[in-house]
Amino acid sequence: MAKRRGSNQRTRRNQYTDRQRHTRWLALAVTGALIVVIGGWLAWLLTQPKPAATPHANQQSSVRHAIVTRKKAKTKSASTTKSASSLSSASSLSLASRFSHDTYSTPTITFRLTNAKIITAKDDQPALFIQFTFINNGATAMTPAAVWRQLTILRQGKTDAPAKDITPLTEATLSDSDARGKLGKMTEAADASVAPNKEGTGAMVYAFKTKDPISLQFIDRQTGRPVGTKTYEITG
């Protein structure tokens, strides 16, 4: 009887020990599993890229404004450069022609006014007879009268007269006697071709009707701007 009781006690003790051992292993297994799960989650978090910071509204507005400003500045600069180039070009063109001391000159031609007088043209009309020397500094032959017509404007009227009282003058025809004489030879010379680096003389004739001053205005061929004016006063 005593042996059976001792055997039962040993059996119960062994069963208790087995349960403890089983519980300990189960706890260790659960703990290990938790460590693995938590460690894997932390590792996943560490490997994720950081989200890009969202710019503040004021920062976006400032950057956009800076880009617009630089673009405008560039456009303005290009516009200013273009304007400066145009002004420089216009200035150089206006300087290509000059009228001083009765001489109109460009890089290719020169007119030098030598004399002027009043004559009686055909049909007994008074006319202004203008004499000049023409110099051809260009590369091709030129006709003085043709060049003259491109570069001169003649008008009659008082200096302070309104535009309606200014009369453009037209070319006159010499009387038959003058046409056969010295004056005729001068007008014919104006229609003769002048070779490069040569000079010639000529004359132009303009009819007028009043005693108001007559202005001979030279213009720049390229710009059409007035370069200078010679005024003839009618007396007598």
Backbone as JSON, one array per atom type, in Angstrom:
{
  "sequence": "MAKRRGSNQRTRRNQYTDRQRHTRWLALAVTGALIVVIGGWLAWLLTQPKPAATPHANQQSSVRHAIVTRKKAKTKSASTTKSASSLSSASSLSLASRFSHDTYSTPTITFRLTNAKIITAKDDQPALFIQFTFINNGATAMTPAAVWRQLTILRQGKTDAPAKDITPLTEATLSDSDARGKLGKMTEAADASVAPNKEGTGAMVYAFKTKDPISLQFIDRQTGRPVGTKTYEITG",
  "N": [[0.85, -1.21, 0.0], [1.84, 1.21, 0.85], [3.89, 1.44, -1.03], [2.47, 1.72, -3.39], [1.3, 4.23, -3.0], [3.53, 5.87, -2.96], [4.43, 5.53, -5.55], [2.39, 6.69, -7.01], [2.64, 9.34, -6.22], [5.13, 9.97, -7.32], [4.48, 9.74, -9.99], [2.58, 11.79, -10.3], [4.25, 13.93, -9.75], [6.04, 13.84, -11.84], [4.31, 14.29, -13.98], [3.55, 16.95, -13.44], [5.97, 18.23, -13.71], [6.41, 17.78, -16.42], [4.31, 19.28, -17.46], [5.07, 21.88, -16.7], [7.44, 22.11, -18.13], [6.47, 21.95, -20.69], [4.84, 24.25, -20.77], [6.78, 26.22, -20.46], [8.31, 25.95, -22.8], [6.35, 26.59, -24.63], [5.85, 29.28, -23.97], [8.33, 30.36, -24.56], [8.36, 29.9, -27.31], [6.2, 31.47, -28.18], [7.1, 34.02, -27.42], [9.43, 34.21, -28.98], [8.27, 34.19, -31.51], [6.84, 36.62, -31.42], [8.95, 38.39, -31.18], [10.19, 38.04, -33.65], [8.14, 38.92, -35.4], [7.73, 41.61, -34.59], [10.32, 42.6, -34.97], [10.56, 42.25, -37.77], [8.58, 44.04, -38.66], [9.56, 46.5, -37.73], [11.89, 46.57, -39.24], [10.79, 46.76, -41.81], [9.57, 49.26, -41.67], [11.82, 50.88, -41.44], [12.96, 50.59, -43.91], [11.28, 51.89, -45.68], [10.76, 54.6, -48.05], [11.1, 58.06, -47.21], [8.29, 60.2, -47.07], [7.78, 62.82, -49.43], [8.11, 66.19, -48.52], [5.35, 68.35, -48.41], [5.17, 71.35, -50.16], [4.73, 74.55, -48.73], [1.95, 76.76, -49.19], [2.64, 79.46, -49.55], [5.32, 79.22, -50.26], [5.15, 77.98, -52.8], [3.89, 80.0, -54.29], [5.84, 82.0, -54.21], [8.01, 80.86, -55.68], [6.86, 80.51, -58.24], [6.37, 83.13, -58.93], [8.96, 84.11, -59.1], [9.92, 82.78, -61.38], [8.27, 83.84, -63.39], [9.05, 86.49, -63.25], [11.75, 86.41, -64.09], [11.38, 85.63, -66.74], [9.97, 87.77, -67.83], [11.84, 89.77, -67.52], [13.8, 88.91, -69.3], [12.44, 89.1, -71.75], [11.93, 91.85, -71.8], [14.53, 92.81, -71.88], [15.34, 91.84, -74.38], [13.6, 93.29, -75.98], [14.45, 95.9, -75.4], [17.04, 95.78, -76.41], [16.5, 95.41, -79.1], [15.17, 97.86, -79.65], [17.26, 99.69, -79.13], [19.01, 98.92, -81.15], [17.5, 99.61, -83.43], [17.34, 102.41, -83.18], [20.03, 103.08, -83.36], [20.55, 102.24, -85.96], [18.85, 103.93, -87.42], [20.01, 106.38, -86.83], [22.51, 106.14, -88.07], [21.69, 106.03, -90.7], [20.57, 108.55, -91.09], [22.81, 110.1, -90.94], [24.09, 109.52, -93.25], [23.59, 111.27, -95.31], [24.3, 114.68, -96.06], [23.9, 118.24, -95.84], [25.53, 121.11, -96.4], [26.91, 124.35, -96.56], [25.95, 124.9, -99.18], [26.29, 122.4, -100.34], [25.36, 119.15, -101.02], [25.82, 115.91, -99.87], [26.53, 112.4, -100.1], [27.71, 109.03, -99.42], [28.03, 108.18, -102.05], [27.35, 110.14, -103.96], [27.59, 113.66, -104.9], [26.19, 116.89, -104.78], [26.84, 120.13, -105.72], [25.81, 123.32, -105.29], [26.06, 125.94, -107.54], [25.19, 128.29, -108.8], [22.38, 130.52, -109.3], [19.56, 131.9, -110.94], [16.98, 134.11, -112.15], [14.96, 133.49, -114.89], [13.21, 133.88, -118.05], [10.91, 131.63, -118.94], [9.45, 129.28, -121.29], [6.41, 130.42, -122.83], [6.47, 132.83, -121.57], [6.73, 132.59, -118.79], [7.95, 133.19, -115.46], [10.94, 131.77, -114.16], [13.02, 129.73, -112.08], [16.37, 129.23, -112.42], [18.63, 126.83, -111.71], [21.95, 126.08, -111.11], [24.46, 123.52, -110.97], [27.17, 121.4, -109.76], [27.92, 118.05, -110.31], [29.07, 115.13, -108.72], [30.12, 111.87, -109.17], [30.59, 109.36, -107.04], [30.09, 106.73, -106.93], [29.75, 103.22, -107.95], [28.63, 102.8, -110.38], [27.45, 104.23, -113.49], [25.7, 107.38, -113.49], [22.84, 109.54, -113.93], [22.69, 112.95, -113.57], [20.29, 114.61, -113.48], [18.25, 112.72, -113.03], [18.96, 111.7, -110.52], [18.84, 114.04, -109.03], [16.08, 114.62, -109.07], [15.15, 112.63, -107.41], [16.1, 113.36, -104.95], [15.43, 115.94, -104.2], [13.11, 118.56, -103.24], [11.06, 121.14, -104.27], [9.49, 124.07, -103.19], [7.17, 126.82, -102.92], [6.48, 129.57, -100.9], [5.63, 131.51, -97.97], [7.65, 131.46, -94.99], [6.25, 131.01, -92.55], [3.83, 130.18, -93.48], [0.68, 128.42, -93.76], [0.19, 124.91, -94.61], [-1.56, 124.71, -96.79], [-1.05, 126.97, -98.25], [1.39, 126.62, -99.35], [3.15, 126.01, -102.25], [3.99, 123.38, -104.37], [6.68, 123.28, -106.68], [7.03, 122.86, -110.2], [8.91, 121.47, -112.96], [10.15, 123.63, -115.51], [9.97, 124.64, -118.98], [12.5, 125.65, -121.17], [12.69, 128.71, -123.03], [12.56, 128.96, -126.63], [14.8, 130.29, -127.66], [16.62, 130.29, -125.48], [16.9, 127.56, -125.14], [18.39, 126.87, -127.34], [20.77, 127.99, -126.75], [23.36, 128.74, -124.32], [22.12, 128.13, -121.85], [20.49, 126.04, -122.57], [22.35, 124.05, -123.16], [23.33, 123.55, -120.63], [21.12, 122.4, -119.3], [20.83, 120.15, -120.87], [23.18, 118.85, -120.23], [22.64, 117.98, -117.69], [21.12, 115.78, -118.15], [22.87, 114.0, -119.14], [24.88, 111.04, -118.89], [27.02, 110.33, -116.16], [30.11, 108.99, -115.53], [31.47, 106.54, -113.15], [33.43, 107.95, -110.48], [33.72, 110.34, -111.73], [32.92, 113.76, -112.68], [30.39, 116.22, -113.43], [28.62, 119.03, -114.91], [25.47, 120.78, -114.58], [21.98, 121.83, -114.9], [18.8, 122.78, -113.54], [15.38, 123.71, -114.1], [12.7, 125.66, -112.82], [9.36, 126.63, -112.74], [7.59, 129.48, -111.43], [5.1, 131.49, -109.66], [4.57, 133.58, -107.86], [5.99, 136.11, -105.65], [6.89, 135.01, -103.38], [9.22, 133.37, -101.08], [11.36, 130.76, -102.36], [11.96, 127.45, -101.59], [14.52, 125.09, -101.64], [14.74, 121.86, -100.93], [16.72, 119.28, -99.69], [16.64, 115.75, -99.38], [17.1, 112.72, -97.47], [17.85, 109.76, -99.12], [17.35, 107.14, -98.22], [15.89, 107.33, -95.8], [14.03, 109.33, -96.25], [13.94, 111.65, -94.9], [14.2, 115.22, -94.28], [17.24, 116.85, -95.05], [18.59, 119.25, -95.45], [18.05, 122.74, -96.31], [17.89, 125.12, -98.93], [17.23, 128.47, -99.42], [15.66, 130.69, -101.69], [15.33, 134.04, -102.26], [12.93, 136.11, -103.79], [13.28, 138.99, -105.55], [12.58, 142.41, -106.7]],
  "CA": [[0.0, 0.0, 0.0], [2.76, 2.36, 0.94], [4.61, 1.52, -2.29], [1.58, 2.26, -4.41], [1.13, 5.68, -2.77], [4.77, 6.54, -3.38], [4.47, 5.51, -7.0], [1.43, 7.71, -7.5], [3.22, 10.67, -5.99], [6.18, 10.21, -8.32], [3.83, 9.93, -11.29], [2.0, 13.16, -10.33], [5.35, 14.9, -9.81], [6.56, 13.82, -13.2], [3.33, 14.95, -14.84], [3.63, 18.39, -13.16], [7.22, 18.71, -14.32], [6.21, 17.82, -17.87], [3.44, 20.43, -17.8], [5.89, 23.1, -16.56], [8.38, 22.16, -19.24], [5.68, 22.25, -21.89], [4.42, 25.67, -20.69], [7.97, 27.07, -20.66], [8.64, 25.93, -24.22], [5.29, 27.33, -25.34], [6.09, 30.7, -23.73], [9.5, 30.75, -25.35], [8.0, 29.92, -28.73], [5.37, 32.66, -28.43], [7.98, 35.2, -27.3], [10.27, 34.26, -30.17], [7.45, 34.59, -32.66], [6.57, 38.05, -31.3], [10.18, 39.13, -31.49], [10.39, 37.99, -35.11], [7.13, 39.77, -36.05], [8.03, 43.03, -34.29], [11.57, 42.95, -35.66], [10.28, 42.4, -39.2], [7.79, 45.27, -38.88], [10.48, 47.64, -37.6], [12.79, 46.59, -40.41], [10.0, 47.26, -42.96], [9.41, 50.72, -41.52], [13.09, 51.56, -41.7], [13.32, 50.53, -45.35], [10.34, 52.67, -46.5], [11.24, 55.97, -48.34], [10.41, 59.13, -46.5], [7.38, 60.96, -47.94], [8.24, 64.18, -49.76], [7.41, 67.25, -47.77], [4.47, 69.17, -49.25], [5.52, 72.77, -50.01], [3.73, 75.47, -48.2], [1.3, 77.55, -50.25], [3.4, 80.69, -49.77], [6.53, 78.87, -50.97], [4.79, 77.77, -54.2], [3.62, 81.3, -54.9], [7.1, 82.72, -54.36], [8.78, 80.27, -56.77], [6.18, 80.8, -59.5], [6.57, 84.56, -59.19], [10.35, 84.3, -59.52], [10.06, 82.33, -62.76], [7.62, 84.84, -64.24], [9.87, 87.7, -63.25], [12.92, 86.22, -64.95], [10.94, 85.57, -68.14], [9.65, 89.14, -68.24], [13.08, 90.54, -67.62], [14.46, 88.52, -70.54], [11.7, 89.69, -72.87], [12.15, 93.29, -71.78], [15.89, 93.04, -72.32], [15.38, 91.64, -75.83], [12.9, 94.42, -76.58], [15.31, 97.07, -75.27], [18.14, 95.63, -77.35], [15.97, 95.64, -80.44], [14.93, 99.29, -79.76], [18.54, 100.36, -79.23], [19.53, 98.62, -82.47], [16.74, 100.39, -84.41], [17.74, 103.81, -83.06], [21.37, 103.2, -83.88], [20.46, 102.1, -87.41], [18.24, 105.15, -87.95], [20.97, 107.46, -86.72], [23.53, 105.98, -89.09], [21.1, 106.36, -92.0], [20.38, 109.99, -91.19], [24.12, 110.7, -91.11], [24.63, 109.16, -94.56], [23.42, 112.43, -96.2], [24.57, 115.96, -95.4], [23.81, 119.44, -96.66], [26.23, 122.2, -95.72], [27.6, 125.28, -97.47], [25.42, 124.69, -100.53], [26.74, 121.11, -100.85], [24.67, 117.95, -100.54], [26.72, 114.79, -100.13], [26.32, 111.05, -99.56], [28.92, 108.26, -99.76], [28.15, 107.87, -103.47], [27.16, 111.29, -104.88], [27.69, 115.02, -104.35], [25.67, 118.03, -105.55], [27.33, 121.42, -105.23], [25.08, 124.43, -105.93], [27.05, 126.92, -108.0], [24.6, 129.57, -109.2], [20.93, 130.52, -109.53], [19.07, 133.16, -111.47], [15.61, 134.08, -112.67], [14.89, 133.63, -116.35], [11.86, 133.79, -118.61], [10.77, 130.33, -119.58], [8.5, 129.26, -122.4], [5.11, 131.03, -122.54], [6.74, 134.02, -120.76], [6.65, 132.31, -117.36], [9.21, 133.34, -114.72], [11.45, 130.47, -113.72], [14.27, 129.73, -111.33], [17.37, 128.42, -113.09], [19.59, 126.42, -110.67], [23.12, 125.4, -111.66], [25.17, 122.69, -109.97], [28.19, 120.43, -110.15], [27.58, 116.71, -109.82], [30.21, 114.22, -108.61], [29.7, 110.47, -109.01], [31.55, 108.55, -106.28], [29.59, 105.36, -106.87], [30.38, 102.2, -108.78], [27.95, 102.73, -111.68], [27.16, 105.53, -114.1], [24.47, 108.02, -113.02], [22.38, 110.74, -114.63], [22.46, 113.95, -112.54], [18.91, 115.06, -113.4], [17.45, 111.66, -112.43], [19.29, 111.65, -109.09], [18.32, 115.28, -108.47], [14.63, 114.5, -108.88], [14.9, 111.73, -106.28], [16.62, 113.88, -103.68], [15.07, 117.35, -103.94], [11.72, 119.02, -103.27], [11.01, 122.61, -104.35], [8.19, 124.65, -102.82], [7.15, 128.28, -102.8], [5.56, 130.04, -99.87], [6.27, 132.16, -96.84], [8.16, 130.52, -94.0], [5.24, 130.68, -91.54], [2.55, 129.95, -94.16], [0.09, 127.08, -93.57], [0.49, 123.96, -95.69], [-2.41, 124.95, -97.96], [-0.52, 128.1, -99.01], [2.7, 126.23, -99.88], [2.94, 125.47, -103.59], [5.1, 122.62, -104.96], [7.07, 123.77, -108.0], [7.26, 121.86, -111.24], [9.95, 121.87, -113.9], [9.72, 124.5, -116.61], [10.61, 124.44, -120.29], [13.19, 126.85, -121.63], [12.22, 129.33, -124.27], [13.28, 128.41, -127.77], [16.11, 130.93, -127.81], [17.5, 129.79, -124.41], [17.15, 126.14, -125.36], [19.43, 126.74, -128.35], [21.98, 128.66, -126.27], [24.15, 128.21, -123.2], [21.24, 127.53, -120.84], [20.04, 124.75, -123.09], [23.45, 123.1, -123.02], [23.43, 123.18, -119.21], [20.04, 121.47, -118.96], [21.13, 118.91, -121.56], [24.27, 118.2, -119.5], [22.05, 117.32, -116.52], [20.55, 114.5, -118.6], [23.96, 113.16, -119.67], [25.39, 110.07, -117.92], [28.34, 110.62, -115.57], [30.74, 107.72, -115.17], [31.99, 106.47, -111.78], [34.61, 108.75, -110.15], [33.78, 111.5, -112.62], [31.99, 114.82, -112.34], [29.85, 116.99, -114.54], [27.81, 120.19, -114.51], [24.11, 120.71, -115.1], [21.07, 122.84, -114.4], [17.38, 122.44, -113.49], [14.58, 124.93, -114.24], [11.4, 125.52, -112.15], [8.46, 127.78, -112.93], [6.91, 129.97, -110.22], [4.1, 132.5, -110.01], [4.52, 134.7, -106.91], [7.29, 136.58, -105.16], [7.22, 134.36, -102.11], [10.5, 132.64, -101.12], [11.39, 129.4, -102.9], [12.86, 126.59, -100.8], [15.04, 123.87, -102.25], [14.99, 120.95, -99.8], [17.34, 118.0, -99.98], [16.18, 114.69, -98.47], [17.89, 111.5, -97.43], [17.19, 108.8, -100.0], [16.95, 105.93, -97.5], [14.9, 107.6, -94.74], [13.04, 110.31, -96.68], [13.96, 112.8, -93.98], [14.88, 116.42, -94.77], [18.63, 116.97, -94.62], [18.92, 120.67, -95.42], [17.23, 123.57, -97.22], [18.43, 126.36, -99.5], [16.09, 129.37, -99.7], [15.89, 131.75, -102.68], [14.41, 135.18, -102.1], [12.59, 136.75, -105.06], [13.27, 140.45, -105.42], [12.33, 143.17, -107.92]],
  "C": [[0.86, 1.23, 0.0], [3.53, 2.52, -0.35], [3.73, 2.1, -3.38], [1.41, 3.75, -4.26], [2.39, 6.41, -3.23], [4.9, 6.59, -4.88], [3.56, 6.54, -7.6], [1.99, 9.1, -7.34], [4.29, 10.99, -7.03], [5.57, 10.47, -9.69], [3.25, 11.35, -11.41], [3.1, 14.2, -10.44], [5.92, 14.96, -11.22], [5.62, 14.5, -14.18], [3.4, 16.48, -14.67], [4.86, 18.98, -13.83], [7.08, 18.79, -15.83], [5.35, 19.0, -18.29], [4.22, 21.74, -17.72], [6.82, 23.26, -17.76], [7.65, 22.53, -20.52], [5.26, 23.72, -21.92], [5.59, 26.59, -20.97], [8.35, 27.12, -22.14], [7.6, 26.7, -25.05], [5.49, 28.83, -25.2], [7.27, 31.2, -24.55], [9.19, 30.85, -26.84], [7.18, 31.15, -29.08], [6.22, 33.93, -28.41], [8.86, 35.34, -28.53], [9.51, 34.71, -31.4], [7.15, 36.08, -32.64], [7.79, 38.89, -31.66], [10.43, 39.18, -32.99], [9.42, 38.93, -35.83], [7.45, 41.24, -35.84], [9.3, 43.48, -35.01], [11.36, 43.13, -37.15], [9.51, 43.67, -39.51], [8.67, 46.52, -38.79], [11.42, 47.74, -38.79], [12.07, 47.11, -41.64], [9.82, 48.76, -42.9], [10.69, 51.45, -41.88], [13.46, 51.58, -43.18], [12.38, 51.34, -46.23], [10.9, 54.05, -46.78], [10.42, 57.01, -47.61], [9.5, 59.89, -47.46], [7.92, 62.35, -48.18], [7.41, 65.2, -49.03], [6.59, 68.08, -48.74], [4.81, 70.63, -49.06], [4.36, 73.56, -49.47], [3.17, 76.32, -49.32], [2.09, 78.8, -50.56], [4.68, 80.4, -50.54], [6.25, 78.65, -52.45], [4.57, 79.1, -54.9], [4.9, 82.06, -55.15], [7.91, 82.18, -55.53], [8.16, 80.61, -58.11], [6.42, 82.27, -59.88], [8.0, 84.82, -59.69], [10.55, 83.88, -60.97], [9.45, 83.34, -63.72], [8.47, 86.08, -64.35], [11.08, 87.54, -64.15], [12.53, 86.21, -66.42], [10.63, 86.96, -68.65], [10.91, 89.95, -68.42], [13.8, 90.22, -68.91], [13.79, 89.14, -71.74], [11.95, 91.18, -72.95], [13.54, 93.62, -72.29], [16.01, 92.89, -73.82], [14.74, 92.8, -76.54], [13.77, 95.66, -76.55], [16.46, 97.0, -76.26], [17.7, 95.92, -78.77], [15.76, 97.13, -80.66], [16.24, 100.03, -79.96], [19.15, 100.15, -80.6], [18.85, 99.45, -83.54], [17.17, 101.84, -84.38], [19.12, 104.02, -83.65], [21.37, 103.14, -85.4], [19.91, 103.36, -88.04], [19.22, 106.29, -87.92], [22.03, 107.36, -87.81], [22.99, 106.33, -90.47], [20.98, 107.86, -92.16], [21.72, 110.7, -91.41], [24.72, 110.39, -92.48], [24.53, 110.34, -95.54], [23.65, 113.71, -95.4], [24.35, 117.09, -96.39], [24.42, 120.59, -95.87], [26.97, 123.03, -96.75], [27.26, 125.01, -98.93], [25.88, 123.36, -101.16], [25.97, 119.98, -100.17], [25.54, 116.76, -100.88], [26.24, 113.51, -99.45], [27.6, 110.28, -99.87], [29.1, 108.03, -101.25], [27.99, 109.06, -104.41], [27.33, 112.61, -104.11], [27.05, 116.0, -105.32], [26.22, 119.3, -104.91], [26.63, 122.53, -106.0], [26.07, 125.53, -106.28], [26.45, 128.28, -108.36], [23.09, 129.4, -109.35], [20.52, 131.89, -110.03], [17.65, 132.99, -111.98], [15.66, 134.34, -114.17], [13.42, 133.64, -116.76], [11.78, 132.51, -119.41], [9.78, 130.43, -120.73], [7.16, 129.78, -121.93], [5.26, 132.2, -121.58], [6.55, 133.79, -119.25], [7.98, 132.59, -116.68], [9.65, 131.97, -114.21], [12.77, 130.66, -112.99], [15.22, 128.74, -111.99], [18.48, 128.11, -112.09], [20.72, 125.63, -111.32], [23.85, 124.61, -110.56], [26.29, 121.91, -110.63], [27.81, 119.1, -109.52], [28.81, 115.84, -109.83], [29.68, 112.8, -108.34], [30.82, 109.69, -108.31], [31.11, 107.09, -106.17], [30.31, 104.43, -107.82], [29.74, 102.08, -110.15], [27.69, 104.14, -112.2], [25.81, 106.06, -113.61], [24.14, 109.23, -113.87], [22.02, 111.79, -113.59], [21.0, 114.35, -112.39], [18.02, 114.01, -112.72], [17.7, 111.57, -110.93], [18.73, 112.88, -108.39], [16.83, 115.17, -108.15], [14.28, 113.59, -107.7], [15.21, 112.37, -104.93], [16.2, 115.3, -103.35], [13.55, 117.56, -104.0], [11.76, 120.54, -103.3], [9.6, 123.09, -104.08], [8.33, 126.16, -102.76], [6.1, 128.67, -101.78], [6.34, 130.68, -98.74], [6.63, 131.12, -95.77], [7.09, 130.07, -93.01], [3.87, 130.4, -92.17], [2.01, 128.56, -93.84], [0.34, 126.22, -94.8], [-0.32, 124.24, -96.95], [-1.89, 126.1, -98.82], [0.89, 127.84, -99.53], [2.48, 125.52, -101.21], [4.16, 124.67, -104.06], [5.41, 123.16, -106.36], [7.32, 122.61, -108.96], [8.3, 122.38, -112.22], [9.36, 122.67, -115.06], [10.5, 124.15, -117.88], [11.26, 125.74, -120.73], [12.52, 127.43, -122.88], [13.07, 128.78, -125.42], [14.68, 128.99, -127.9], [17.09, 130.42, -126.74], [17.86, 128.31, -124.63], [18.26, 125.92, -126.38], [20.77, 127.3, -127.88], [22.65, 127.94, -125.1], [23.29, 127.53, -122.15], [20.77, 126.15, -121.28], [21.12, 123.68, -122.95], [23.6, 122.63, -121.56], [22.35, 122.17, -118.81], [20.26, 120.11, -119.65], [22.23, 118.13, -120.83], [23.73, 117.46, -118.27], [21.46, 115.95, -116.88], [21.61, 113.56, -119.17], [24.51, 112.27, -118.56], [26.79, 110.47, -117.45], [28.92, 109.3, -115.07], [31.22, 107.73, -113.72], [33.3, 107.26, -111.63], [34.83, 109.9, -111.13], [32.8, 112.55, -112.13], [31.53, 115.56, -113.59], [29.06, 118.16, -114.0], [26.42, 120.04, -115.12], [23.26, 121.79, -114.5], [19.65, 122.3, -114.46], [16.59, 123.74, -113.49], [13.19, 124.69, -113.64], [10.58, 126.8, -112.31], [7.85, 128.18, -111.6], [5.99, 131.12, -110.61], [4.08, 133.71, -109.07], [5.93, 135.11, -106.51], [7.65, 136.01, -103.79], [8.53, 133.6, -102.22], [10.34, 131.23, -101.68], [12.4, 128.59, -102.08], [13.22, 125.35, -101.59], [15.46, 122.95, -101.1], [15.6, 119.65, -100.3], [16.88, 116.97, -98.94], [17.13, 113.51, -98.52], [17.16, 110.41, -98.2], [16.64, 107.6, -99.22], [15.85, 106.18, -96.46], [13.79, 108.54, -95.18], [13.0, 111.54, -95.8], [14.63, 114.01, -94.63], [16.3, 116.48, -94.21], [19.04, 118.43, -94.52], [18.12, 121.43, -96.47], [18.01, 124.81, -97.65], [17.25, 127.24, -99.9], [16.52, 130.48, -100.67], [14.86, 132.83, -102.49], [14.18, 135.83, -103.47], [12.5, 138.25, -104.84], [12.96, 141.1, -106.76], [10.92, 142.99, -108.44]]
}
